[in-house]
CSV table of C-alpha atoms in Angstrom, one decimal:
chain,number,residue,atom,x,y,z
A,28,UNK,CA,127.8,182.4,134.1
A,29,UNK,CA,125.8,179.6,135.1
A,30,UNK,CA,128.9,178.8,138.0
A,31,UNK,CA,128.5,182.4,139.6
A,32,UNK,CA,124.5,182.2,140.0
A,33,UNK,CA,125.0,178.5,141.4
A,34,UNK,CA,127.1,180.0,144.1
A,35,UNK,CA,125.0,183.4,144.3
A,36,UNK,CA,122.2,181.1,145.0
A,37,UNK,CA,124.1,179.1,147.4
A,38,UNK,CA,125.5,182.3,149.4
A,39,UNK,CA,122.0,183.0,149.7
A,40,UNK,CA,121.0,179.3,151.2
A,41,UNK,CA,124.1,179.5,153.6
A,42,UNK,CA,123.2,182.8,154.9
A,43,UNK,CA,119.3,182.2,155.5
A,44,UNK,CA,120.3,179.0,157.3
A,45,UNK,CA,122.8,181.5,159.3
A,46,UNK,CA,120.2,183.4,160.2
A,47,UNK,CA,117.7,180.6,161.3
A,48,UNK,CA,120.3,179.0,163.6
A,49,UNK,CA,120.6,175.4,161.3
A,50,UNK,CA,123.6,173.6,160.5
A,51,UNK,CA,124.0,173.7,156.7
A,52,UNK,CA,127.3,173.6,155.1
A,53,UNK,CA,127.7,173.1,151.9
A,54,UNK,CA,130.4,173.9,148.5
A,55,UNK,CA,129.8,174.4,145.4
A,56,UNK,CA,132.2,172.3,142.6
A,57,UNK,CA,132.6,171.9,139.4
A,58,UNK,CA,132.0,168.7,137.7
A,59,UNK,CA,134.7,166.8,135.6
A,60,UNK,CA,135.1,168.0,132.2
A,61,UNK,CA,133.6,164.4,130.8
A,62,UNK,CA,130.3,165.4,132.8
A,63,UNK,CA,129.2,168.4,130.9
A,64,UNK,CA,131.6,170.6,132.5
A,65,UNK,CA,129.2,173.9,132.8
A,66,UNK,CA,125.9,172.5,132.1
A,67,UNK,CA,126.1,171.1,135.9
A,68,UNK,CA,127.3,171.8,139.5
A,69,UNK,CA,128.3,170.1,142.3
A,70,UNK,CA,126.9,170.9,145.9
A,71,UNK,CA,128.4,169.3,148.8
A,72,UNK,CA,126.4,169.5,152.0
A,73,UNK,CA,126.5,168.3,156.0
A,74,UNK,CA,123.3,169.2,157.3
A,75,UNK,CA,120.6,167.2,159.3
A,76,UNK,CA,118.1,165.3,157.8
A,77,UNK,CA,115.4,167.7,158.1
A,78,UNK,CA,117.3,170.4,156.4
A,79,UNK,CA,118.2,168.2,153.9
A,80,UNK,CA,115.2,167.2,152.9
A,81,UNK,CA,114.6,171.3,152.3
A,82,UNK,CA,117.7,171.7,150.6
A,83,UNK,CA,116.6,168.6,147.6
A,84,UNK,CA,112.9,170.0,147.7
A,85,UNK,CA,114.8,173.5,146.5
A,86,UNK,CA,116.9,172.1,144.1
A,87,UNK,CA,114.5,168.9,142.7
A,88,UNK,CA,113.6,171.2,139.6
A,89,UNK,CA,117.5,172.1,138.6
A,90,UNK,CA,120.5,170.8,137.0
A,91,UNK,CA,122.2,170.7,140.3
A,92,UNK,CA,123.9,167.6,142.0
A,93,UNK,CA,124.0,167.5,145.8
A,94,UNK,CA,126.3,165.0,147.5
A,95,UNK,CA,126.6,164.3,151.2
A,96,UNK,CA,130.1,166.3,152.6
A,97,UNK,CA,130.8,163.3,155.2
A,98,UNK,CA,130.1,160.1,153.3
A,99,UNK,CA,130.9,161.3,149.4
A,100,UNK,CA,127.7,159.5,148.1
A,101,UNK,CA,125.3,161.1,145.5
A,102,UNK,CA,121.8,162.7,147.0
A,103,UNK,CA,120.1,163.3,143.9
A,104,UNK,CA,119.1,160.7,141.5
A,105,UNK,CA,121.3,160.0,138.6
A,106,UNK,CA,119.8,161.5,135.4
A,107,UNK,CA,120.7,159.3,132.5
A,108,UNK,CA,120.8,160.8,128.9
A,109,UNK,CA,118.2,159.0,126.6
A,110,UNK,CA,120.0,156.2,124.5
A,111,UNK,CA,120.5,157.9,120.7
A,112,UNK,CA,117.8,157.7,118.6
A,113,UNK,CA,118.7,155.7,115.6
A,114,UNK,CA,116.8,156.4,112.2
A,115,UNK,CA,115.1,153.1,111.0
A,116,UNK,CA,116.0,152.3,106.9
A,117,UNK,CA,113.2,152.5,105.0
A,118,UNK,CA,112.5,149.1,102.9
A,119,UNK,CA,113.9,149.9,99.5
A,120,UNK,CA,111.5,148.5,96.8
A,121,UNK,CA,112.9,146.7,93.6
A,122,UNK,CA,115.6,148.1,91.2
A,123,UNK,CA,113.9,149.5,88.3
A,124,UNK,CA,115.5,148.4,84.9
A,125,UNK,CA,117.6,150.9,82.7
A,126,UNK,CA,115.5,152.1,79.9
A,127,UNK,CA,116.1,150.1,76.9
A,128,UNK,CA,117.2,153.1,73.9
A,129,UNK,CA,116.6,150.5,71.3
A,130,UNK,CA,112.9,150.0,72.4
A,131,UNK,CA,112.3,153.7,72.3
A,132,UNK,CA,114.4,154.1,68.8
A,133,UNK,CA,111.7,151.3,67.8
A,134,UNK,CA,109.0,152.8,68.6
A,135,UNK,CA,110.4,156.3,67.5
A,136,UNK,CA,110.9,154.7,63.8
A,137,UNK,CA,107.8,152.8,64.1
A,138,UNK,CA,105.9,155.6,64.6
A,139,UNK,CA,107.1,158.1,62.1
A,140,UNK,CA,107.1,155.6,59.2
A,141,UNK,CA,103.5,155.0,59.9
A,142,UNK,CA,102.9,158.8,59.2
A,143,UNK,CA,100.8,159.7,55.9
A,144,UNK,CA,103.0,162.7,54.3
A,145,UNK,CA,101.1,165.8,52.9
A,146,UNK,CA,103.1,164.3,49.4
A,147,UNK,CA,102.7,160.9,48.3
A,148,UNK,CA,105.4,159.0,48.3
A,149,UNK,CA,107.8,162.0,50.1
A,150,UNK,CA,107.6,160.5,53.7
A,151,UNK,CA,109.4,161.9,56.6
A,152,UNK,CA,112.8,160.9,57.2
A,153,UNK,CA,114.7,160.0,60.7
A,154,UNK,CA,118.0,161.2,59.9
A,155,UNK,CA,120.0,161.2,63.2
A,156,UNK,CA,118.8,160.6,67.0
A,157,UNK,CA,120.3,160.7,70.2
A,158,UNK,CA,118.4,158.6,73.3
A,159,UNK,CA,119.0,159.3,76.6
A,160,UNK,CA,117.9,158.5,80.2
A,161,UNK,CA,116.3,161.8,80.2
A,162,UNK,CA,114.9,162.9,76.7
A,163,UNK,CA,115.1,161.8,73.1
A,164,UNK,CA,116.0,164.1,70.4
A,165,UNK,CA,114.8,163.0,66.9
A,166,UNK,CA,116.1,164.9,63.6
A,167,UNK,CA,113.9,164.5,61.2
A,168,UNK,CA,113.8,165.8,57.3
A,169,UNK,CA,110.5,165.9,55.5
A,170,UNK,CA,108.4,167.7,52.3
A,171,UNK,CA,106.7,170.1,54.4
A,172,UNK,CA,106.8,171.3,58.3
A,173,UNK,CA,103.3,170.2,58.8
A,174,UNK,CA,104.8,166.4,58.4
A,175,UNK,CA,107.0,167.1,61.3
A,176,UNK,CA,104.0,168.5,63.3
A,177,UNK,CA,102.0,165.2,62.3
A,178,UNK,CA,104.9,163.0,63.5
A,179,UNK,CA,105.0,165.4,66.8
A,180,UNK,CA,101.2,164.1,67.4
A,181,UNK,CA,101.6,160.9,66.3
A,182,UNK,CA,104.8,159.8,68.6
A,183,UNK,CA,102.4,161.7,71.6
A,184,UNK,CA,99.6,159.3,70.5
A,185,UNK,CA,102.0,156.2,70.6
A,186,UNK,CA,100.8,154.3,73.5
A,187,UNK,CA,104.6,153.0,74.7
A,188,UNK,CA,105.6,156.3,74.6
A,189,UNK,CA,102.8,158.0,76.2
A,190,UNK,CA,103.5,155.9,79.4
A,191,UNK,CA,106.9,157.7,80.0
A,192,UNK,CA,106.9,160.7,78.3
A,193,UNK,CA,106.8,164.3,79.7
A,194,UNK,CA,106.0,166.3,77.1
A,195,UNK,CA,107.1,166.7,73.8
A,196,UNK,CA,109.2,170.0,72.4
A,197,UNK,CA,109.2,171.1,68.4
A,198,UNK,CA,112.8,172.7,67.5
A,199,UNK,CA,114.0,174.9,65.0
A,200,UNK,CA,112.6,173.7,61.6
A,201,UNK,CA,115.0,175.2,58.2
A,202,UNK,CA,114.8,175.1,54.5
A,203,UNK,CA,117.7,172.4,53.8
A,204,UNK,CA,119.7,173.0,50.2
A,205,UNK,CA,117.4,170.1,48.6
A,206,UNK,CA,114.8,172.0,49.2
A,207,UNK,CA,113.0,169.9,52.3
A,208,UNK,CA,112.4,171.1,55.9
A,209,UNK,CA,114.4,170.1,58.5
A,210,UNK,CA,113.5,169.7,61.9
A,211,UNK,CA,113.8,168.5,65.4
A,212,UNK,CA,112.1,167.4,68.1
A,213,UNK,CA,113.2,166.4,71.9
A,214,UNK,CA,110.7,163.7,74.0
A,215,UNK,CA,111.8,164.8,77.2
A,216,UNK,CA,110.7,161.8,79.4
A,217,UNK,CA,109.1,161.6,83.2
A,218,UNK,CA,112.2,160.9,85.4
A,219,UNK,CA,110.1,160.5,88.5
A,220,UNK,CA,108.3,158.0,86.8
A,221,UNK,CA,110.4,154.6,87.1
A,222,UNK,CA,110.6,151.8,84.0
A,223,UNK,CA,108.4,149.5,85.2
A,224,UNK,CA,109.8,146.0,86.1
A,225,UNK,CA,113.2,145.1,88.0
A,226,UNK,CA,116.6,144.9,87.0
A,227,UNK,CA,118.3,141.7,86.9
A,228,UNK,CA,121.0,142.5,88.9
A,229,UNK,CA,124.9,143.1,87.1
A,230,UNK,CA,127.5,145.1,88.7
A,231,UNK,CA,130.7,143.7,86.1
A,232,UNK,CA,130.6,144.1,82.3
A,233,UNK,CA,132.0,141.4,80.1
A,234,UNK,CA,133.6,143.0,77.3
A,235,UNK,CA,133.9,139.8,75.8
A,236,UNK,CA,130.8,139.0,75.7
A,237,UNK,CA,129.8,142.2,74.2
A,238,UNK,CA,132.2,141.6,71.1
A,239,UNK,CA,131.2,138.4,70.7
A,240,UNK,CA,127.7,139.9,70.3
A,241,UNK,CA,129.4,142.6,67.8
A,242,UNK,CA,130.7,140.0,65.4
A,243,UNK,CA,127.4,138.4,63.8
A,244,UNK,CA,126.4,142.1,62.6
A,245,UNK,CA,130.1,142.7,61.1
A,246,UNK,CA,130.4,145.6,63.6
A,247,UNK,CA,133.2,146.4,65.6
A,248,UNK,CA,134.1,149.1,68.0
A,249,UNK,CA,136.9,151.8,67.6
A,250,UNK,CA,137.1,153.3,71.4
A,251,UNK,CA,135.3,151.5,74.6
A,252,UNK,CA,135.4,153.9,77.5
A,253,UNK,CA,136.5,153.2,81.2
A,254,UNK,CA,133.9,151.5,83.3
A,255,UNK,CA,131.9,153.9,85.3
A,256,UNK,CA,130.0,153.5,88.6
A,257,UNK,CA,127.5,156.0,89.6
A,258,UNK,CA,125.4,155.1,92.8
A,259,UNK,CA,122.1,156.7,93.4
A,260,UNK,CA,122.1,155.9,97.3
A,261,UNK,CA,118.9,157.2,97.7
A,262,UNK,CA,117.2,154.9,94.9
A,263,UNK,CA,119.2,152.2,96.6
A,264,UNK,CA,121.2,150.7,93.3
A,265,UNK,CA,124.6,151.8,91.4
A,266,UNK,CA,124.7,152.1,87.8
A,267,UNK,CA,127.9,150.0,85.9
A,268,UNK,CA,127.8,151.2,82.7
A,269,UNK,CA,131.1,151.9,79.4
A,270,UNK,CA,130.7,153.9,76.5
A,271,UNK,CA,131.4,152.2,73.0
A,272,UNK,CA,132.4,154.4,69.4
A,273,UNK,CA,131.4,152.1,66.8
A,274,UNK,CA,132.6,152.1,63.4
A,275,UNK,CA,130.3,152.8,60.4
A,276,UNK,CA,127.2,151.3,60.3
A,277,UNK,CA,123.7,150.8,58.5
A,278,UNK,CA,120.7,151.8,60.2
A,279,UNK,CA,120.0,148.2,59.6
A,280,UNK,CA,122.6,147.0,61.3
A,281,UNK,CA,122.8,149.1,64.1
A,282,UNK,CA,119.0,148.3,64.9
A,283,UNK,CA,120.1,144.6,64.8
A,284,UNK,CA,122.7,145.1,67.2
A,285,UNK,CA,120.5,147.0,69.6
A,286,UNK,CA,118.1,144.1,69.6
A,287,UNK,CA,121.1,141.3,70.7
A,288,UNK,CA,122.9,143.5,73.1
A,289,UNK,CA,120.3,142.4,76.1
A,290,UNK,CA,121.9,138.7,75.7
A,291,UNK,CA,125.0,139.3,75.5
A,292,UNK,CA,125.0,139.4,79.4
A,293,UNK,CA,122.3,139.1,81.5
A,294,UNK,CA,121.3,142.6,83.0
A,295,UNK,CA,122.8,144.8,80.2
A,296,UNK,CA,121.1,147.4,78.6
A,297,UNK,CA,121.8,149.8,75.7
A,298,UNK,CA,120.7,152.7,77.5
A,299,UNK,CA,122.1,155.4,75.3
A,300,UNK,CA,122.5,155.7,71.8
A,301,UNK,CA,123.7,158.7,69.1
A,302,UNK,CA,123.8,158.2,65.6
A,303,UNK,CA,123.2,160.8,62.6
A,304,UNK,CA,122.8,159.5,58.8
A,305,UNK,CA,125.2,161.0,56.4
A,306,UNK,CA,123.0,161.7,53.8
A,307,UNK,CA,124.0,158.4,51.5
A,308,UNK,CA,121.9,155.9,55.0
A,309,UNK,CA,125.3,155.1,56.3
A,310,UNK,CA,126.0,156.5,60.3
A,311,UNK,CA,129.7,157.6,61.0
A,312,UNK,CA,130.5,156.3,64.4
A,313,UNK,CA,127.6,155.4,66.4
A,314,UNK,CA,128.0,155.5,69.7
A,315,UNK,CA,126.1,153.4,72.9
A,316,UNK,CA,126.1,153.2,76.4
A,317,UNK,CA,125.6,150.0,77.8
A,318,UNK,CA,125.4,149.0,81.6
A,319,UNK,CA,123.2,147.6,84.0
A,320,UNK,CA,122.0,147.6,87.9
A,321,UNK,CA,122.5,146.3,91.2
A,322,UNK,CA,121.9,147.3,94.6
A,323,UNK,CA,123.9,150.1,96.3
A,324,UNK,CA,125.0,149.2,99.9
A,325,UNK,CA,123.0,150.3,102.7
């Protein structure tokens, strides 16, 4: 379309210049199909200088080229396209460290042991959790549902907590078979808020190193997952992280191991854990998520 006006327009030109007597001549061509082949045209011209000089004034505001008939050389300046813009990488700030599960199961325990029960010496009882990057959920057992309620305001009054929590949500509560109320409660944290500090860099897990750390608490591990990498390129790091079933364990024990897990290898954190009492304070097949950080590349 843009061809047939060219050399509309140009028809035009040749016949004015007809009629005024002048010696224009001139074709119209299409460039090379690596020069924008119908974004542009050629116009070839033999005409004095004075003419000329009419003929570029006409066409200075278009896309068209004019070139000299006789000598083949370019009239009009050469346009050349700006260079690519290129997007500059913003600075990436330091990786923030996994969230330790075993800190917030500490505080979680902390917290609800230090709650006065509406019956002496009948305090609430943590009988499973599940910690995970995004929310906590607590299963508790107590006299009455008010406890549960009291250990919803305390854990929203525990200063560690406070720092990175969203809000906190009260489950179901039901009559259990013994007579107490269970109930549950899910700390769902702020994932836009980052753990504060930065992550020792580790982008290989021993698994060595993590059984040696096993044997002192008389643990040991029935499945270990495959070794997962999930990269957050927008954070700037990659997670490196395996899944491990324990066997049974204490409550005890399993808070132990939590604790030594950071020095098994420098950078690793129990980031998830699971675990649900029984009912006799021994946990069938705990299971953790350990990994650590390190930068994504750019």
């Amino acid at each position: 379309m843009l061809r047939i006006v060219w050399r509309s327009a140009f028809v035009c030109v040749v016949l004015a210049a007809l009629t005024v007597g002048t010696g224009v001549l001139g074709v119209l061509a299409p460039r090379p199909l690596d020069a924008d082949e119908g974004k542009r045209v050629r116009l070839l011209v033999k005409c004095d200088q004075g003419e000329l000089s009419d003929v570029l004034a006409a066409l200075a505001q278009t896309r068209a080229e004019v070139w000299d008939l006789g000598t083949m050389k370019r009239l009009t300046p050469t346009v050349e396209k700006p260079a690519p813009t290129v997007e500059k990488a913003e600075p990436r700030g330091p990786i923030p460290p996994l969230r330790d599960a075993g800190r917030v199961m500490e505080e979680i325990l902390a917290t609800v042991a230090a709650v006065v029960p509406t019956v002496k010496g009948r305090p609430p009882h943590v009988d499973g959790m599940a910690v995970k990057p995004r929310a906590a959920i607590i299963e508790l057992d107590a006299v009455a549902g008010a406890d549960i309620d009291n250990v919803r305001k305390a854990l929203a009054a525990n200063p560690w907590l406070a720092a990175r929590l969203e809000e906190i949500v009260s489950g179901e509560f039901r009559r259990r078979a013994n007579g107490l109320v269970g109930g549950r409660l899910v700390l769902k944290f702020d994932t836009a808020r980052p753990e504060p500090g930065q992550a020792v860099h580790l982008d290989q897990l021993d698994m060595q190193a993590f059984e040696r750390v096993l044997r002192p608490h008389k643990l040991s591990f029935r499945f270990a997952g495959a070794v997962q990498k999930d990269a957050n390129r927008k954070a700037g790091h990659i997670t490196t992280a395996r899944e491990y079933h324990l066997d049974k364990a204490t409550l005890a024990q399993l808070r132990a191991l939590l604790k030594d897990i950071p020095k098994a290898q420098p950078g690793l954190v129990p980031f998830e854990v699971r675990w649900k009492d029984d009912g006799r304070r021994i946990i069938n097949k705990p299971i953790l998520r350990v990994g650590g950080r390190a930068p994504a590349a750019p």
